[in-house]
C-alpha positions in Angstrom: 26.0 31.1 4.1 24.8 32.3 7.5 27.2 33.2 10.3 26.6 33.5 14.1 28.4 33.7 17.4 27.6 31.6 20.4 29.0 31.2 23.9 28.7 27.4 24.1 28.4 25.1 21.2 27.6 21.5 22.1 28.4 19.0 19.3 26.4 15.8 19.8 23.4 14.8 21.9 22.8 11.8 24.1 23.0 11.9 27.9 26.3 13.9 27.9 25.2 16.5 25.3 21.7 17.1 26.8 23.0 17.2 30.3 25.6 19.7 29.3 22.8 21.7 27.6 20.8 21.7 30.9 23.7 23.0 33.0 24.9 25.5 30.4 21.3 26.8 30.0 20.8 27.2 33.7 24.0 29.3 33.8 22.5 31.6 31.2 25.1 30.6 28.6 22.5 30.1 25.8 24.0 26.9 24.5 23.3 25.6 21.0 23.2 21.8 20.6 23.8 20.1 17.3 22.1 16.7 17.7 24.0 15.0 14.9 22.7 12.2 12.8 21.5 10.1 15.7 19.6 12.5 18.1 19.7 11.1 21.6 22.6 8.8 20.9 22.9 5.1 21.3 20.2 4.9 23.9 17.6 5.6 21.3 18.3 2.1 20.0 17.9 0.5 23.5 14.6 -0.8 24.8 14.3 -0.8 28.5 16.8 1.0 30.8 16.7 -0.2 34.4 20.0 1.0 35.8 19.7 4.8 35.4 18.9 6.4 38.8 15.5 7.9 39.3 13.5 5.3 37.3 12.6 2.5 39.8 10.3 0.9 37.2 12.7 1.3 34.3 12.2 3.4 31.2 12.4 3.0 27.4 15.6 4.4 26.0 13.9 6.8 23.4 11.5 8.0 26.1 14.4 8.9 28.5 16.3 10.7 25.9 13.2 12.7 24.9 12.8 13.7 28.6 16.4 14.9 28.8 15.9 16.8 25.5 12.8 18.5 26.8 14.6 19.4 30.0 17.4 21.1 28.1 14.8 23.0 26.0 12.9 24.0 29.1 15.9 25.9 30.4 16.6 27.6 27.1 19.0 25.5 25.1 18.6 25.8 21.4 18.6 22.3 19.7 19.2 21.8 16.1 18.7 18.6 14.2 21.8 19.1 12.2 25.4 17.8 12.1 28.6 19.7 12.4 30.7 18.7 9.4 33.9 20.7 10.0 35.8 22.4 12.8 38.7 24.7 13.2 40.1 24.8 16.7 43.3 26.7 15.8 42.0 30.0 17.3 39.1 31.4 19.3 36.3 31.9 18.6 36.3 28.4 17.1 34.9 28.1 13.6 32.5 25.3 13.1 30.6 24.6 9.9 27.4 22.6 9.8 26.2 20.2 7.0 24.4 23.1 5.2 27.6 25.3 5.1 26.4 27.7 7.8 29.2 28.9 10.2 29.0 29.0 14.0 31.7 30.8 15.8 31.9 29.5 19.4 33.7 30.8 22.4 33.7 27.3 23.9 32.9 23.9 22.5 31.7 20.8 24.2 32.3 17.6 22.2 29.8 14.9 23.1 29.6 12.9 19.8 29.6 9.5 21.5 30.8 6.2 20.2 29.3 3.5 18.0 29.5 -0.2 18.8 31.1 -2.4 16.2 28.8 -5.0 14.7 29.6 -8.0 12.5 27.6 -6.7 9.6 24.9 -9.3 9.6 21.4 -8.3 8.5 20.0 -10.2 11.5 21.8 -7.9 13.9 19.6 -5.1 12.7 16.5 -7.3 12.6 16.8 -8.4 16.2 18.3 -5.2 17.7 16.5 -4.7 21.0 15.0 -8.2 20.6 18.0 -10.1 21.7 20.9 -8.3 20.1 22.9 -6.0 22.3 26.3 -4.4 22.5 26.1 -3.8 26.3 26.0 -6.6 28.8 25.9 -4.2 31.7 22.9 -2.5 30.2 20.9 -5.5 29.1 22.2 -8.5 30.9 19.6 -8.4 33.6 16.9 -9.4 31.1 18.6 -12.8 30.5 18.6 -14.2 34.0 18.6 -18.0 33.9 18.7 -17.9 30.1 21.3 -18.9 27.5 23.3 -16.1 25.9 26.3 -15.7 23.5 29.1 -13.2 23.5 31.1 -12.5 20.4 34.8 -11.6 20.8 38.1 -12.8 22.2 39.6 -9.8 23.9 39.4 -8.4 27.4 36.0 -6.7 26.8 34.4 -9.9 25.6 35.8 -11.9 28.5 34.5 -9.2 30.9 31.1 -9.3 29.3 31.0 -13.1 29.5 32.0 -13.1 33.1 29.4 -10.5 34.0 26.7 -12.4 32.1 27.8 -15.7 33.8 26.5 -14.3 37.1 23.1 -13.9 35.6 22.6 -16.3 32.7 22.2 -20.0 32.9 24.9 -20.5 30.2 27.2 -18.3 28.3 28.8 -19.2 24.9 31.9 -17.2 24.0 32.2 -17.2 20.2 35.8 -16.7 19.2 36.8 -16.6 15.5 40.5 -17.5 16.2 41.9 -20.5 18.0 43.0 -18.5 21.0 41.8 -15.6 23.2 43.5 -12.2 22.9 42.5 -11.3 26.5 45.0 -10.9 29.3 46.1 -14.1 31.1 44.1 -13.3 34.2 40.9 -12.7 32.2 41.5 -15.9 30.2 41.9 -17.9 33.5 38.8 -16.4 35.0 36.7 -17.3 31.9 38.1 -20.9 31.7 37.4 -21.4 35.4 33.7 -20.4 35.0 31.6 -23.6 34.7 28.8 -22.0 32.8 31.0 -20.4 30.2 31.7 -22.5 27.1 34.3 -21.1 24.6 33.7 -21.9 21.0 37.0 -21.4 19.2 37.4 -21.1 15.4 33.8 -20.1 15.1 32.0 -17.4 13.1 28.4 -16.3 13.2 26.4 -16.8 10.0 23.1 -15.5 11.3 20.4 -15.5 14.0 16.9 -16.9 14.1 13.7 -16.7 16.1 10.1 -15.7 15.8 9.6 -12.7 18.1 13.2 -12.4 19.2 16.5 -14.2 19.1 16.1 -18.0 19.8 19.4 -19.2 18.4 22.5 -18.5 16.3 23.8 -20.4 13.3 27.6 -20.8 13.5 30.3 -22.1 11.2 33.4 -23.8 12.7 36.7 -23.9 10.8 35.3 -21.8 8.0 36.9 -22.3 4.6 38.8 -25.5 5.6 38.2 -29.2 5.0 37.0 -29.4 8.7 34.2 -26.8 8.1 30.9 -27.6 9.8 27.8 -25.5 10.4 25.8 -25.9 13.6 23.2 -24.1 15.7 23.2 -23.0 19.3 20.0 -22.2 21.3 20.3 -18.7 22.9 18.0 -15.9 24.0 20.6 -13.1 23.9 23.4 -12.2 21.4 26.0 -9.8 22.8 28.6 -8.0 20.6 31.9 -7.3 22.3 34.2 -6.6 19.5 34.8 -3.0 20.4 33.5 0.5 20.0 34.5 3.3 17.6 34.4 6.8 19.0 32.7 9.3 16.7 35.7 11.7 16.6 36.9 11.6 13.0 36.3 15.3 12.4 38.5 16.3 15.3 41.5 14.3 14.3 44.7 16.4 14.0 43.1 19.0 16.3 42.3 17.2 19.5 44.7 14.8 21.3 43.4 11.3 21.1 44.5 7.8 22.1 45.3 5.1 19.6 41.6 4.1 19.3 40.4 7.7 18.7 39.0 8.5 22.1 39.6 12.1 23.1 42.0 12.6 25.9 41.0 14.9 28.8 42.9 16.3 31.7 41.2 14.3 34.5 39.4 15.0 36.7 38.3 17.9 34.3 36.9 17.6 30.8 39.5 19.9 29.3 41.1 18.8 26.1 44.5 19.9 24.8 42.8 22.9 23.2 41.8 25.6 25.7 38.1 26.2 25.5 37.3 22.8 24.1 35.9 20.1 26.4 34.9 16.5 25.8 32.1 14.5 27.5 30.5 11.1 27.3 31.5 8.1 25.3 33.7 9.9 22.8 36.2 10.4 25.7 35.4 7.3 27.7 36.8 3.9 26.6 36.2 2.3 29.9 32.7 2.8 31.4 30.4 3.7 28.5 27.3 4.1 30.7 24.5 6.6 30.4 24.9 7.8 34.0 28.6 8.4 33.7 28.1 10.2 30.4 25.5 12.5 32.0 28.0 13.2 34.8 30.7 14.2 32.4 28.2 16.4 30.5 27.5 18.2 33.8 31.3 18.6 34.4 31.9 19.9 30.8 29.3 22.6 31.2 30.7 23.7 34.5 34.2 23.7 33.0 33.0 25.8 30.1 31.3 28.2 32.5 34.5 28.7 34.5 36.5 29.1 31.4 34.3 31.9 30.1 34.4 33.6 33.5 38.2 33.6 33.4 38.5 34.6 29.8 
């Protein structure tokens, strides 16, 4: 079992982790980044990104994340393709153990482990990921201008996604498994008033179909009842809006979180309830969940860590 001491340990990659690495490196803090089991984060599963500043022609998700990674390396960040499996934030330096059992003692820690979109569990979701299946309307909605799309979910997030897509798409189906919407009254009213949004209550998705991408979805209405019927809808895009799960399980009991598991920070800083531990990106953001906002918090976390080290 190897042991080492570092000034800044960054747990997780993605826009937040790599940006934190860039800023910490430029401050001569010699950060070590543990990329985790999905180096580059969720954007590595995204095709074209058109809303990140600086890319007027757009860029592929994996390509952009590789560029961020190379930029962090250029300034001296050490990047390891490993996962931190255990942490002890009870005292400084913080004790962190990786998947191989090696121990890293860190003066400061930046948590940037991200969040994972919840999926229905259909094999077709994986088959058509990036080919019509998305968990981010803001990221991918532009590609479905004047086309038919479907949004799965019945809460505020699903209604927000449907409303956003209704400004771009020709028609939006809102697939709701219950016979009512869980969204707030104002969101329900807005959805019902939109002429190009059709709500499909009591419906579950059985699968997706299409040759080179999504062309339709197979739904079942009143599943398991004597009124059950199966039917198809023609769509080009299938958006999941049933929530995200922050990747924060290993920090439970040590970092303060909300009911969903998102790490709480002392806004406008990235400070957590543990002095010397900072959180950036989607693991601490249940609202925006955009690459550019994650990168911004990665910058702030590195600056917060630098100031902490100067004062301690």
